[in-house]
Coordinates of C-alpha atoms in Angstrom, one line a residue:
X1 CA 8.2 -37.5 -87.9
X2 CA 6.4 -35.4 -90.0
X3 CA 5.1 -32.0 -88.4
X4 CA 3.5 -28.4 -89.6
X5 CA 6.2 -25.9 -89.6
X6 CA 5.9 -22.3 -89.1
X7 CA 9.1 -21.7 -91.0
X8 CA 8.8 -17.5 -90.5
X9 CA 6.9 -14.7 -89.6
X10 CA 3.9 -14.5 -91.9
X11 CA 0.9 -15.7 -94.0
X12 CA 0.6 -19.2 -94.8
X13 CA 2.8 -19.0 -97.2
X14 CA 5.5 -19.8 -94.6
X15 CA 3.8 -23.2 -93.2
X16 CA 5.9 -25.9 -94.4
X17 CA 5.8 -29.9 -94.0
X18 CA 8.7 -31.0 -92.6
X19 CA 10.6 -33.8 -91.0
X20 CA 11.3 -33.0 -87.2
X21 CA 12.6 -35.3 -84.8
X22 CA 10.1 -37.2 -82.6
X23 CA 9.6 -35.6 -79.3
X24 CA 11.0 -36.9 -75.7
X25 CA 8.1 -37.4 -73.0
X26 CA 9.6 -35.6 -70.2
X27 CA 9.2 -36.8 -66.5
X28 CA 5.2 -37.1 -66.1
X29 CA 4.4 -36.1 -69.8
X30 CA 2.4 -38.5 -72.1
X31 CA 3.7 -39.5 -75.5
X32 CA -0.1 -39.1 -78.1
X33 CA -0.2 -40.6 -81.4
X34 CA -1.9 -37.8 -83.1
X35 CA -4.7 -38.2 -85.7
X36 CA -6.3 -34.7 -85.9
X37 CA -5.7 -31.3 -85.0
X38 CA -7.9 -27.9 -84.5
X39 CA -7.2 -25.3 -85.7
X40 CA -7.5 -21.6 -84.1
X41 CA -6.9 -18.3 -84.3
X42 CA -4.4 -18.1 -82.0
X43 CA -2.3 -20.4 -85.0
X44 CA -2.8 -17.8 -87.3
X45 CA -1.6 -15.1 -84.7
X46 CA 1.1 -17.6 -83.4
X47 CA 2.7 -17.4 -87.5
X48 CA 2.2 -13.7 -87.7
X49 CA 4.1 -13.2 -85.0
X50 CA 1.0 -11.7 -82.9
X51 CA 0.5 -14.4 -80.1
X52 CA 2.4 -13.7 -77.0
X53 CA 5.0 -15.9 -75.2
X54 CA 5.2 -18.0 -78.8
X55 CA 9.1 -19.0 -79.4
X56 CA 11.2 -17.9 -82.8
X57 CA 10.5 -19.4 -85.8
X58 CA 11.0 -22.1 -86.9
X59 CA 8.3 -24.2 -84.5
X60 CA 5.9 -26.8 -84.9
X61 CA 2.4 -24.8 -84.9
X62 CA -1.1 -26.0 -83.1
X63 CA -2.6 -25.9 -79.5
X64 CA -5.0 -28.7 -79.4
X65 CA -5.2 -32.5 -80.8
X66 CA -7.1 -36.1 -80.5
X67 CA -5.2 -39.4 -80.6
X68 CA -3.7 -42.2 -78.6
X69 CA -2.0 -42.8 -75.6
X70 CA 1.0 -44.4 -76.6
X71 CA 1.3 -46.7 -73.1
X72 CA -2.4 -47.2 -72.6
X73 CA -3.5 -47.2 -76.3
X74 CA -6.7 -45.1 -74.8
X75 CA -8.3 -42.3 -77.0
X76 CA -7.3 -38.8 -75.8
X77 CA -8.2 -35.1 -76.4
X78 CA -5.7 -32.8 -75.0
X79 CA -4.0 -29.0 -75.3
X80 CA -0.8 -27.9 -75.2
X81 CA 1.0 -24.3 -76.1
X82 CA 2.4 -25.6 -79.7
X83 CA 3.1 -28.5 -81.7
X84 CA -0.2 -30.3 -82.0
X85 CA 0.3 -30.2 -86.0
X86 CA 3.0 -33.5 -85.6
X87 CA 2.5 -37.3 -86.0
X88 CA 3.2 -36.9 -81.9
X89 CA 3.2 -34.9 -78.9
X90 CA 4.6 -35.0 -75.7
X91 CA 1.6 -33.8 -73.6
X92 CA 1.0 -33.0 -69.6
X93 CA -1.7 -35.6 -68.7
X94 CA -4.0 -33.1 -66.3
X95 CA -4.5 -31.7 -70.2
X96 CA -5.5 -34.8 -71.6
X97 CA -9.0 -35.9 -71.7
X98 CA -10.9 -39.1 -72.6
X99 CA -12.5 -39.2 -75.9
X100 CA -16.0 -40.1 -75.7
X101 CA -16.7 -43.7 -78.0
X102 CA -19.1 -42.2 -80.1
X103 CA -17.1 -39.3 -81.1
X104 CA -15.0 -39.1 -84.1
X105 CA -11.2 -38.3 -83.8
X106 CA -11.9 -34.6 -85.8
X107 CA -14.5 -33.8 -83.1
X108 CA -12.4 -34.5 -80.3
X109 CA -9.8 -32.6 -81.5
X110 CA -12.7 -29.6 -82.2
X111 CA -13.3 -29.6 -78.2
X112 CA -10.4 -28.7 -76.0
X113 CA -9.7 -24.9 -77.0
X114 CA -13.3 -24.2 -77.9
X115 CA -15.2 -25.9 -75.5
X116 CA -13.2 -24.7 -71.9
X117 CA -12.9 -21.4 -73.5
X118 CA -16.4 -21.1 -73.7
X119 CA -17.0 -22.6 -70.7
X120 CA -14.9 -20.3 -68.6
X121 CA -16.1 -17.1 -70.5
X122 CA -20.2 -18.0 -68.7
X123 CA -17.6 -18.9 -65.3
X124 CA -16.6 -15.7 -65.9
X125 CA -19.9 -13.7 -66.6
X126 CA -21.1 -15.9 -63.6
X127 CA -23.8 -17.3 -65.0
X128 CA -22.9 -21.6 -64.9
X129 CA -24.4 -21.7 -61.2
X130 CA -28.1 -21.7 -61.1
X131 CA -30.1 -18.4 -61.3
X132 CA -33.7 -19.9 -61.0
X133 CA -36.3 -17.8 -60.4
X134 CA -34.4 -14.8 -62.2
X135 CA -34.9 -13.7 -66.1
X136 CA -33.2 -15.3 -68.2
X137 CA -29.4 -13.5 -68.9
X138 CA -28.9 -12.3 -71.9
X139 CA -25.8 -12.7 -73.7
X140 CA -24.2 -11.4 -76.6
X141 CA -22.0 -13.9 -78.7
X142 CA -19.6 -12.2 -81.4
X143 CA -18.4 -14.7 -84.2
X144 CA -20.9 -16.7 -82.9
X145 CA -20.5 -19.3 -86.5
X146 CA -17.3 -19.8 -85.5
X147 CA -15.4 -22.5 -83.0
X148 CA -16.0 -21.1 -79.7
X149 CA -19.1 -18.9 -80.7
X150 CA -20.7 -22.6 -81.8
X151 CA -19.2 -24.1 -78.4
X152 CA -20.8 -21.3 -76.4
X153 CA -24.6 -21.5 -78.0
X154 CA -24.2 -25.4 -77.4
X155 CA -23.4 -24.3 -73.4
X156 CA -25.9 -21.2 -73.6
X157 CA -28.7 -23.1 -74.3
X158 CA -27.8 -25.8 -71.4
X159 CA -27.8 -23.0 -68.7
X160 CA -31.3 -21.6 -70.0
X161 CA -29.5 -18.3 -71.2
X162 CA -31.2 -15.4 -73.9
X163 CA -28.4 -15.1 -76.9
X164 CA -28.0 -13.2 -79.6
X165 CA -25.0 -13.6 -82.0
X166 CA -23.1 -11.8 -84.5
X167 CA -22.1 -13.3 -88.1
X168 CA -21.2 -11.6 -91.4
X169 CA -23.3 -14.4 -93.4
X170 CA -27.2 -15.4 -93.0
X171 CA -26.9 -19.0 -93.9
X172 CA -24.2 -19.5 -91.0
X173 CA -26.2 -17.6 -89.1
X174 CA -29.4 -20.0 -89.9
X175 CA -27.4 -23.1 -89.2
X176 CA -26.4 -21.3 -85.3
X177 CA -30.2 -20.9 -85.0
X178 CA -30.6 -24.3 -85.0
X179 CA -28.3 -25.2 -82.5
X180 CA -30.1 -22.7 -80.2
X181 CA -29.5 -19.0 -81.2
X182 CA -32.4 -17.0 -80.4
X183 CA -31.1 -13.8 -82.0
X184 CA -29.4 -13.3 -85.1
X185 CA -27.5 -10.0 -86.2
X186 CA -25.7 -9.9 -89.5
X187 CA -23.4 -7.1 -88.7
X188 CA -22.4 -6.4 -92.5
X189 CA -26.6 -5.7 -92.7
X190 CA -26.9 -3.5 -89.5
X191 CA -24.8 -2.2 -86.9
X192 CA -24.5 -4.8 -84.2
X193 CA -25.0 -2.0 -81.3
X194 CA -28.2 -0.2 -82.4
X195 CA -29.3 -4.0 -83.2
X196 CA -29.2 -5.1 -79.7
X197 CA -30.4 -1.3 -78.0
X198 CA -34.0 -2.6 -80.7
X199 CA -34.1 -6.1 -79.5
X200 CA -33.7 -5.7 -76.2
X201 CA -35.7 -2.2 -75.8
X202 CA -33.1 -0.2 -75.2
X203 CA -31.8 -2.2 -71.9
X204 CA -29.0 -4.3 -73.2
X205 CA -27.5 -7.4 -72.6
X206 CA -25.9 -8.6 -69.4
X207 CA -22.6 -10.2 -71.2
X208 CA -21.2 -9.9 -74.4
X209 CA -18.2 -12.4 -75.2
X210 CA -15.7 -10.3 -77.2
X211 CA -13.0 -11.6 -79.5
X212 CA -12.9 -8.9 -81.6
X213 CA -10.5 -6.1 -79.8
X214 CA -10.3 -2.5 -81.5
X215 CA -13.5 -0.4 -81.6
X216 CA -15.6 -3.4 -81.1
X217 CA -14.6 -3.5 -77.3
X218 CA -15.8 -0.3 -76.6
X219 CA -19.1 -1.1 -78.9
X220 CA -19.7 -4.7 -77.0
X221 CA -19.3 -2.1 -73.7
X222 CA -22.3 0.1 -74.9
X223 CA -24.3 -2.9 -75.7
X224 CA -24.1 -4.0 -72.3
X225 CA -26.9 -3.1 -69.1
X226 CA -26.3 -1.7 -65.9
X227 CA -23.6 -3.9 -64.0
X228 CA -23.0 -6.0 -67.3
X229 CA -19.7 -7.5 -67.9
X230 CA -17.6 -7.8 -71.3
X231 CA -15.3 -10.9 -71.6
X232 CA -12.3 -10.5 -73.6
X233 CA -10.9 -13.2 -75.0
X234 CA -9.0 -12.4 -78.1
X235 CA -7.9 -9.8 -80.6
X236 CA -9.4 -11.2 -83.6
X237 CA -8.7 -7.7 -85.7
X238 CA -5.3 -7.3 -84.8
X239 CA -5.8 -4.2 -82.7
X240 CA -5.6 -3.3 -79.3
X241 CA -9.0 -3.0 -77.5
X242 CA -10.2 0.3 -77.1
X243 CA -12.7 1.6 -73.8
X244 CA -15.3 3.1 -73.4
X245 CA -14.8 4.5 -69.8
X246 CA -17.9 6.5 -70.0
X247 CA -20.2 4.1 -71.0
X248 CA -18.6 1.8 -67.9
X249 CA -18.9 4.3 -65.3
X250 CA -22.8 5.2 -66.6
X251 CA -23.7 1.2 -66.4
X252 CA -21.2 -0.2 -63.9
X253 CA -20.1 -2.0 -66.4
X254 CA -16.9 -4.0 -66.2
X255 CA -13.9 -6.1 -68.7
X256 CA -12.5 -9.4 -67.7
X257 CA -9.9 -10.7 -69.2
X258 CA -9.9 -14.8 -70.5
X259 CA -6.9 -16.7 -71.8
X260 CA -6.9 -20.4 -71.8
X261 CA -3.5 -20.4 -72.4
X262 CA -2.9 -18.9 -68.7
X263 CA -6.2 -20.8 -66.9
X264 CA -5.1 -24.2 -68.4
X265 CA -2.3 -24.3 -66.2
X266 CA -4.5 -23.8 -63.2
X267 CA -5.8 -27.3 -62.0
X268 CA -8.3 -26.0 -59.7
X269 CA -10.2 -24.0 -62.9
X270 CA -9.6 -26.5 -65.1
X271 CA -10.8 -29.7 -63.2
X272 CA -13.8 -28.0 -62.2
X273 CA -14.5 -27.1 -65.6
X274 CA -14.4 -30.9 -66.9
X275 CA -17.1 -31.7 -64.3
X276 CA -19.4 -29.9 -65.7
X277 CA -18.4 -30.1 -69.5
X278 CA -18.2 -34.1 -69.2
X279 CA -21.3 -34.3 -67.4
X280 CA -22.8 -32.1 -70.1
X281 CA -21.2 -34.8 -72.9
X282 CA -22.1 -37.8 -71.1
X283 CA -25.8 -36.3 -71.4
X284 CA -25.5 -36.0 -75.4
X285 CA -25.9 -32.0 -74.9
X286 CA -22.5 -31.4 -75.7
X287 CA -20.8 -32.6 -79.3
X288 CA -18.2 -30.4 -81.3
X289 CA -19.3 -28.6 -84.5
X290 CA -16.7 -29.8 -87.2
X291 CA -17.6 -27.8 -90.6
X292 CA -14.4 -28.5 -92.4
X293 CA -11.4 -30.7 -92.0
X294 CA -8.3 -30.7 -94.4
X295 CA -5.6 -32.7 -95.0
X296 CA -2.4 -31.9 -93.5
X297 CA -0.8 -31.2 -97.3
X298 CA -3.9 -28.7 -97.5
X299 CA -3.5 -26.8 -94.3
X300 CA -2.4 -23.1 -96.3
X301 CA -6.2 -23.8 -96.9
X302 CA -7.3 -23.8 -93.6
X303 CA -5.5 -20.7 -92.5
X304 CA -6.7 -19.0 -95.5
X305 CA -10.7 -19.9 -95.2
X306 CA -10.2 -19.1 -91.4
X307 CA -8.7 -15.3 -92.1
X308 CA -11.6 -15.1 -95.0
X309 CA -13.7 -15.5 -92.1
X310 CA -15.1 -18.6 -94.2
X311 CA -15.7 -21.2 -91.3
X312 CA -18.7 -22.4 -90.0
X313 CA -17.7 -24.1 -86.8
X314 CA -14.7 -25.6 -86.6
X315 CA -12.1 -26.3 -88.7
X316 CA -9.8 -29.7 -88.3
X317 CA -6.6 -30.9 -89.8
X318 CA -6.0 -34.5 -90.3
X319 CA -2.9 -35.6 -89.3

């Protein structure tokens, strides 16, 4: 079958199109019919060499694909570590989900990674249950144009939350807005930390979903209130977070850790997750921003607008 190869450690310059052999379902596993792919950061980190627990190179890149069931011929969504880039997968079936009939094949494959990721980064913050009769939370969504930041105004604006976002462009932060945003930053205009300090009076936020790493966790911690919580779900700059311990012990502020890549594995999470995010589609307040989709023989493409930091939403290769 044909399949996306990460041939090497590097750029995408060393994705190649290949012929691999067809994978064996394994006892309980699914065998999917793959039609399109997303694509994520963690692909681009998973070819440089920067994603933990990936394999040696050569190996069949992607975490999350739409298709069909091969023995029920039944639309499916699922995730799986790496080799969603193929004609087929071999797939667990508690990570399989049902594609809803209105949806395209490009915008199931835009949920899985961005949707429970989001999702579990407000479980986390502790803000899906209901706070009525409280203020609104505030949150603070970096890369908010992107996949998950997209996902997370989508979900934001379901649980009645305050956001403000971060994007280096005005026009993708105009098209957020009208998903939901309430507060746009363009951080290559003002500094994203004395942005939120004006906006919100000097209090802060209560969350700030952090994908950044570097300087930026510290930052996301100053930006936060007393008690406020920073959720740390990726590296996106390539370097280790750093911490501001002061600024933690002064607010009682705190760092969780989120990687779907651990938490998809855990049934409980996970199930309890669906509930919610398939009650949320079967309402029409949930559908998957797809702002570009490629052809496989294009995906070099696709890695390279994602590092420019190009992408509006997400971005979806066609099998």
């Amino acid at each position: 079958m044909k399949a996306l190869v990460i041939s090497r450690l590097g750029g995408p310059e060393v994705l190649e199109i290949r012929q691999v052999p067809e994978p064996s379902a394994e006892a309980g596993q699914v065998l999917v019919k793959v039609e399109a792919a997303g694509l994520n950061f963690a692909d681009i980190m998973t070819a440089q060499g920067g994603y933990p627990s990936t394999p040696n190179p050569p190996l069949v890149a992607g975490r999350e694909f739409s298709g069909v069931a091969e023995t029920s011929g039944k639309r499916v969504m699922g995730y799986i570590q790496w080799g969603a880039f193929a004609e087929q997968v071999a797939a667990r079936p508690e990570l399989l989900w049902p594609v809803p009939d209105e949806w395209t094949a490009e915008e199931a494959s835009a949920f899985p990674v961005n949707y429970f990721t989001a999702y579990l980064a407000y479980w986390k913050a502790g803000l899906v249950d209901s706070r009525s009769g409280e203020k609104p939370a505030r949150v603070l969504i970096h890369a908010v144009a992107g996949g998950v930041g997209t996902a997370a105004v989508e979900i934001g604006k379901i649980l009645g939350v305050e956001m403000y976002g971060t994007s280096s462009s005005d026009e993708k932060l105009a098209r957020v807005q009208e998903l939901g945003l309430q507060h746009a930053i363009n951080y290559k205009k003002s500094d994203y930390e004395a942005a939120i300090k004006d906006l919100t009076s000097g209090e802060g936020v209560d969350v700030v979903f952090e994908m950044l790493g570097g300087e930026h966790t510290a930052k996301s911690l100053r930006c936060v209130r007393d008690f406020g919580r920073v959720i740390l779900y990726g590296t996106a700059t390539g370097k280790q977070p750093q911490f501001d311990t002061r600024a933690m012990y002064e607010k009682g502020s705190s760092v969780h850790g989120l990687w779907l890549s651990r938490l998809a594995f855990n049934k409980k999470v996970m199930d309890a997750a669906w509930l919610h995010l398939s009650a949320w589609i079967d309402e029409g307040k949930v559908r998957p921003i797809v702002g570009h989709t490629f052809p496989l023989a294009k995906v070099g493409e696709a890695f390279r607008l994602m590092l420019e930091r190009k992408n509006f939403g997400k971005i979806v290769i066609d099998i």
